[in-house]
Tab-separated table of C-alpha atoms in Angstrom:
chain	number	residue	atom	x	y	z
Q	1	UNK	CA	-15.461	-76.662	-0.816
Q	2	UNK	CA	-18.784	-76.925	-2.886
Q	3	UNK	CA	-18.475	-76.975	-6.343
Q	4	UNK	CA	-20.867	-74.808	-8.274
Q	5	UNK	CA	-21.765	-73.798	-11.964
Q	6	UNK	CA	-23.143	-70.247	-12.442
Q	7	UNK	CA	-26.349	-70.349	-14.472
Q	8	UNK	CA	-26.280	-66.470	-14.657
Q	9	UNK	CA	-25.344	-64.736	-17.459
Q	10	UNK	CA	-27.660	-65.075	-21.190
Q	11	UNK	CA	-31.007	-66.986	-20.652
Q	12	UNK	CA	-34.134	-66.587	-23.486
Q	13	UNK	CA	-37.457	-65.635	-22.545
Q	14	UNK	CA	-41.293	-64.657	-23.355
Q	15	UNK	CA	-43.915	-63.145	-22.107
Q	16	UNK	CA	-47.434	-65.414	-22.301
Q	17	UNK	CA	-50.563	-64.383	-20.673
Q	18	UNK	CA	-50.965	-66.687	-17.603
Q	19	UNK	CA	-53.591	-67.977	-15.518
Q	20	UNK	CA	-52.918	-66.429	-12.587
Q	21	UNK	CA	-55.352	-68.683	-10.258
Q	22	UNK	CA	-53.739	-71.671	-11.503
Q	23	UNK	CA	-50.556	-69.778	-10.077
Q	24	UNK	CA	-51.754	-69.857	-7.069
Q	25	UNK	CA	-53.335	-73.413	-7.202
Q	26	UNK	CA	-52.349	-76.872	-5.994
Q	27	UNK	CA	-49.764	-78.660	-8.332
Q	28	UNK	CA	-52.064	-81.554	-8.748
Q	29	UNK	CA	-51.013	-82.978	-12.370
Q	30	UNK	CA	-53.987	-81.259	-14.012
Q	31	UNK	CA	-52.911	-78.076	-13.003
Q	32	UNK	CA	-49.161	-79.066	-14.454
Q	33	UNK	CA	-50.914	-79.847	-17.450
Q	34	UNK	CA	-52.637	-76.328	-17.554
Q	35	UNK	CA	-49.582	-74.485	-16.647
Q	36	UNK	CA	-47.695	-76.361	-19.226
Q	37	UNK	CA	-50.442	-76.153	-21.838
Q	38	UNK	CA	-49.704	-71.895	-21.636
Q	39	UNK	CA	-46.179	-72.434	-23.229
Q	40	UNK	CA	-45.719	-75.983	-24.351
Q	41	UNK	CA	-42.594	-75.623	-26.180
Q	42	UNK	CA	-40.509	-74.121	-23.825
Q	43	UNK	CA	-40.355	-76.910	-21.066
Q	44	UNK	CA	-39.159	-79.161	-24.231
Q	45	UNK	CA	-35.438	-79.893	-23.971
Q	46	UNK	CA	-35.112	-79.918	-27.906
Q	47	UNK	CA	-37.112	-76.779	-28.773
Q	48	UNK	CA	-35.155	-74.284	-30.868
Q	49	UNK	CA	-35.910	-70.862	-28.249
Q	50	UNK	CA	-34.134	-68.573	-31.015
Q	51	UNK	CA	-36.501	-66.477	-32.046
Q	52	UNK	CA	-37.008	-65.827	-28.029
Q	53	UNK	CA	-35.865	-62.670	-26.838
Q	54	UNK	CA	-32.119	-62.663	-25.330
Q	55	UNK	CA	-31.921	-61.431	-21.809
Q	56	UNK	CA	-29.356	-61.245	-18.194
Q	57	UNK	CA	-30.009	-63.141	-15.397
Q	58	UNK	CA	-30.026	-62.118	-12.843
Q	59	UNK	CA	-32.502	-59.283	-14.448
Q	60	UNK	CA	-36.013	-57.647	-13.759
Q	61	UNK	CA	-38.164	-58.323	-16.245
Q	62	UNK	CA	-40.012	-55.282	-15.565
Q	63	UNK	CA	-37.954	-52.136	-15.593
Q	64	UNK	CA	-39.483	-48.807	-14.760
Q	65	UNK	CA	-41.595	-47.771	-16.256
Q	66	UNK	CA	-42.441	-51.045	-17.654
Q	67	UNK	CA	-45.861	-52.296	-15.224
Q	68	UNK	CA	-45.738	-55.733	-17.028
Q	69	UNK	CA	-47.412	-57.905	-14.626
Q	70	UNK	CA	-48.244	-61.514	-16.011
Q	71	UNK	CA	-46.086	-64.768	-16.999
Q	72	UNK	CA	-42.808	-64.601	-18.285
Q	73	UNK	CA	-40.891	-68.118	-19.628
Q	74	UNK	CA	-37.330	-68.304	-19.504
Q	75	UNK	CA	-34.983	-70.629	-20.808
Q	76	UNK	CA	-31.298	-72.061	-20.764
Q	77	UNK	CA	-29.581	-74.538	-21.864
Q	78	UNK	CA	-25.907	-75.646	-19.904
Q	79	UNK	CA	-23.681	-78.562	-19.810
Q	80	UNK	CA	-22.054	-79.944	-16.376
Q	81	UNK	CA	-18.478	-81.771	-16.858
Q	82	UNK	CA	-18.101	-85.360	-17.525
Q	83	UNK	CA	-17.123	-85.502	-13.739
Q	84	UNK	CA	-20.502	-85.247	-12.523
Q	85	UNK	CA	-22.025	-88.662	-12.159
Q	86	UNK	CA	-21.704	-89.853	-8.614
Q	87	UNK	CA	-22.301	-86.102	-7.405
Q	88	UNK	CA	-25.233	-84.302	-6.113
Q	89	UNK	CA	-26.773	-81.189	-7.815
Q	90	UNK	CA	-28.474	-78.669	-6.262
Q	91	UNK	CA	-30.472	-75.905	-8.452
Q	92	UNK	CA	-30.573	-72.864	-6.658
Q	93	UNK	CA	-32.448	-69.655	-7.574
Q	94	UNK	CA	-31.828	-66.466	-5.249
Q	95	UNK	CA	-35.107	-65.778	-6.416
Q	96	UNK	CA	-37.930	-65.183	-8.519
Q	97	UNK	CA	-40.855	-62.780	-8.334
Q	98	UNK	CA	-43.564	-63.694	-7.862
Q	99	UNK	CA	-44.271	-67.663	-8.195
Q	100	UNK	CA	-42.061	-69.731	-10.463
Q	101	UNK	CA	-42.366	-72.976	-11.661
Q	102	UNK	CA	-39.237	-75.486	-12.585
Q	103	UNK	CA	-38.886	-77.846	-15.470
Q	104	UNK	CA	-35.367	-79.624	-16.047
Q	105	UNK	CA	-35.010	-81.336	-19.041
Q	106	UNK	CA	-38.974	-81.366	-19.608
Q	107	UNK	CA	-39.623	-82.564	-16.092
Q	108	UNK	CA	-41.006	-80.661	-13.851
Q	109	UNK	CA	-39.314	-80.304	-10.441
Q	110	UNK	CA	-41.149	-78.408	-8.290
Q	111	UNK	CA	-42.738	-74.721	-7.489
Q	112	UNK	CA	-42.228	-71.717	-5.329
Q	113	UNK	CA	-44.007	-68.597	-4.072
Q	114	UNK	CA	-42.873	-65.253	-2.568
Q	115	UNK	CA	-40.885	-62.938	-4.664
Q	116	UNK	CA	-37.723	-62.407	-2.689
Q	117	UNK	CA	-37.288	-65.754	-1.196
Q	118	UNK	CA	-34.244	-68.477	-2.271
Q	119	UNK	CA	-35.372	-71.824	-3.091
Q	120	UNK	CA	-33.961	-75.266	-4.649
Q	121	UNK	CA	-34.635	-78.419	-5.941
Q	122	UNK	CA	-32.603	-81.438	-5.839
Q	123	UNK	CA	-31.887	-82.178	-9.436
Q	124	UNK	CA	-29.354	-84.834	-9.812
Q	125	UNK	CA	-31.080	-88.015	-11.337
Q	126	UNK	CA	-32.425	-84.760	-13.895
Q	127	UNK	CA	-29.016	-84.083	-15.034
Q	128	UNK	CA	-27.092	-85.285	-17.871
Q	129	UNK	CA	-23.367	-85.689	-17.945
Q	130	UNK	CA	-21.092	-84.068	-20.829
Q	131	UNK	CA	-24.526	-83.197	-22.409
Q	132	UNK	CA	-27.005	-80.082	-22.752
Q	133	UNK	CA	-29.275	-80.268	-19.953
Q	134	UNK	CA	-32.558	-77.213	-20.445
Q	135	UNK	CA	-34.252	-75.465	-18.059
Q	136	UNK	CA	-37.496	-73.701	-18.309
Q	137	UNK	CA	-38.730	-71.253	-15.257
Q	138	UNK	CA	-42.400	-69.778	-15.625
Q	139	UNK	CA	-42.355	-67.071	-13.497
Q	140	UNK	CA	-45.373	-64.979	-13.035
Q	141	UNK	CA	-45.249	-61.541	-11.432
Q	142	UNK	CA	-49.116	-61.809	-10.464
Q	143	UNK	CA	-50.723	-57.916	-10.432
Q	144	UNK	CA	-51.743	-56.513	-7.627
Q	145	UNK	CA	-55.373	-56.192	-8.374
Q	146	UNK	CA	-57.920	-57.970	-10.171
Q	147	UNK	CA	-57.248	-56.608	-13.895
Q	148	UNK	CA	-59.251	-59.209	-16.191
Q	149	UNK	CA	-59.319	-58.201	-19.944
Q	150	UNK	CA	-62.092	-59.415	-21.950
Q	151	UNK	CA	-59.918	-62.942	-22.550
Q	152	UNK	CA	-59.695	-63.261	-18.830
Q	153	UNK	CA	-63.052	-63.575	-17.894
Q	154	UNK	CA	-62.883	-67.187	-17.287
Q	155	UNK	CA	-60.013	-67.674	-14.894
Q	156	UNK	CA	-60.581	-67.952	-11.902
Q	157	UNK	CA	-59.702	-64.918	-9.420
Q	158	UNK	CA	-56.552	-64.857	-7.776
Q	159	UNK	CA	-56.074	-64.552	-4.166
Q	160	UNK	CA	-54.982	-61.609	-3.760
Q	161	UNK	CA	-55.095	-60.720	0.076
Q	162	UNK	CA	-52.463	-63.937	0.113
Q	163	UNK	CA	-50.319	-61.956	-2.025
Q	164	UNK	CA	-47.749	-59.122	-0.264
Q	165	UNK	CA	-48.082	-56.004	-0.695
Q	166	UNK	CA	-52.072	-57.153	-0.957
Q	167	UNK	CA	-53.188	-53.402	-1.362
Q	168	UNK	CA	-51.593	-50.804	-4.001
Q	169	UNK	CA	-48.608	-49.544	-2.214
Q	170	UNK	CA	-45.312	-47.537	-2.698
Q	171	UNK	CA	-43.374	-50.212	-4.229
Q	172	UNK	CA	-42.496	-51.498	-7.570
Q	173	UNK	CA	-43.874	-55.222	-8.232
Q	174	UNK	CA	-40.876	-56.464	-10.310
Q	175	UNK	CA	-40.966	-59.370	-11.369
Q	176	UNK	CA	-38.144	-62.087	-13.151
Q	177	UNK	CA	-35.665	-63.894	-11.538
Q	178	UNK	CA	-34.344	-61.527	-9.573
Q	179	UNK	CA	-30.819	-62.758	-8.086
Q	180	UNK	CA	-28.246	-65.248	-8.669
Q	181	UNK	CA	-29.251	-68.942	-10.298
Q	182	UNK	CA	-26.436	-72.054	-9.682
């Protein structure tokens, strides 16, 4: 049998404005700077995320009647046993709506989009042994329509026929990570 840590339970997070065109751009490493550049503390292993608000994972960031739709950062710090070196790791998310990025100990591992999808990234030369090891997940739960505020006027548009549901529709656009993270 697989062994497997559970990552759910009490993670931090915050709520940033994002760019959500750069969401939905290529992960060329000027874009990583950009996305990184929204919320540079929290893909630093060392930062102190106290003053972060305390939340469950799996959660919905957005409850009703909450219609938060932009970038949320969460954070979590967890230690794997002494036993680990030799073994592979496997970070799993059951997912995260809508696109999330992944940093592991300030590196970041990779992307994905659609909100109700699993993905993974194979993290072992990321990991420390018998030490904290931080993640950081920017999720953001892009909005359905083009809603620019003053501030926004500069980003560019996202896509948002490439997003489902592309229209206003019955249905709820939660966004968070949504299910189970090992």
């Amino acid at each position: 049998p697989r062994e497997t840590i559970s990552l759910n339970g009490t993670w931090k997070k915050m709520r940033t404005p994002g760019n959500h065109g750069l969401t939905l751009s290529a992960r060329t490493v000027p874009n990583l700077a950009l996305l990184k550049r929204e919320n540079p503390e929290a893909v630093d292993p060392a930062f102190d995320d106290h003053a972060w608000q305390t939340c469950t994972i799996p959660g919905v960031e957005n409850p009703s009647p909450d219609r938060y739709m932009d970038v949320t950062w969460y954070r979590r710090t967890f230690k794997i046993p002494a036993s680990f070196p030799g073994k592979r790791a496997i970070l799993t998310f059951g997912a995260a709506n809508y696109a999330a990025d992944v940093w592991v100990n300030g590196e970041w591992i990779g992307s994905h989009e659609g909100g109700f999808t699993p993905f993974c990234f194979d993290v072992t030369s990321k990991l420390k042994a018998d030490k904290d090891n931080a993640i950081a997940v920017r999720v953001d739960n892009i909005p359905w329509l083009p809603q620019k505020a003053e501030s926004d006027k500069t980003q560019p548009p996202a896509n948002q026929s490439d997003i489902v549901p592309y229209k206003t529709a019955d249905w709820w656009n939660f966004g968070g990570l949504l299910r189970e993270v090992e």
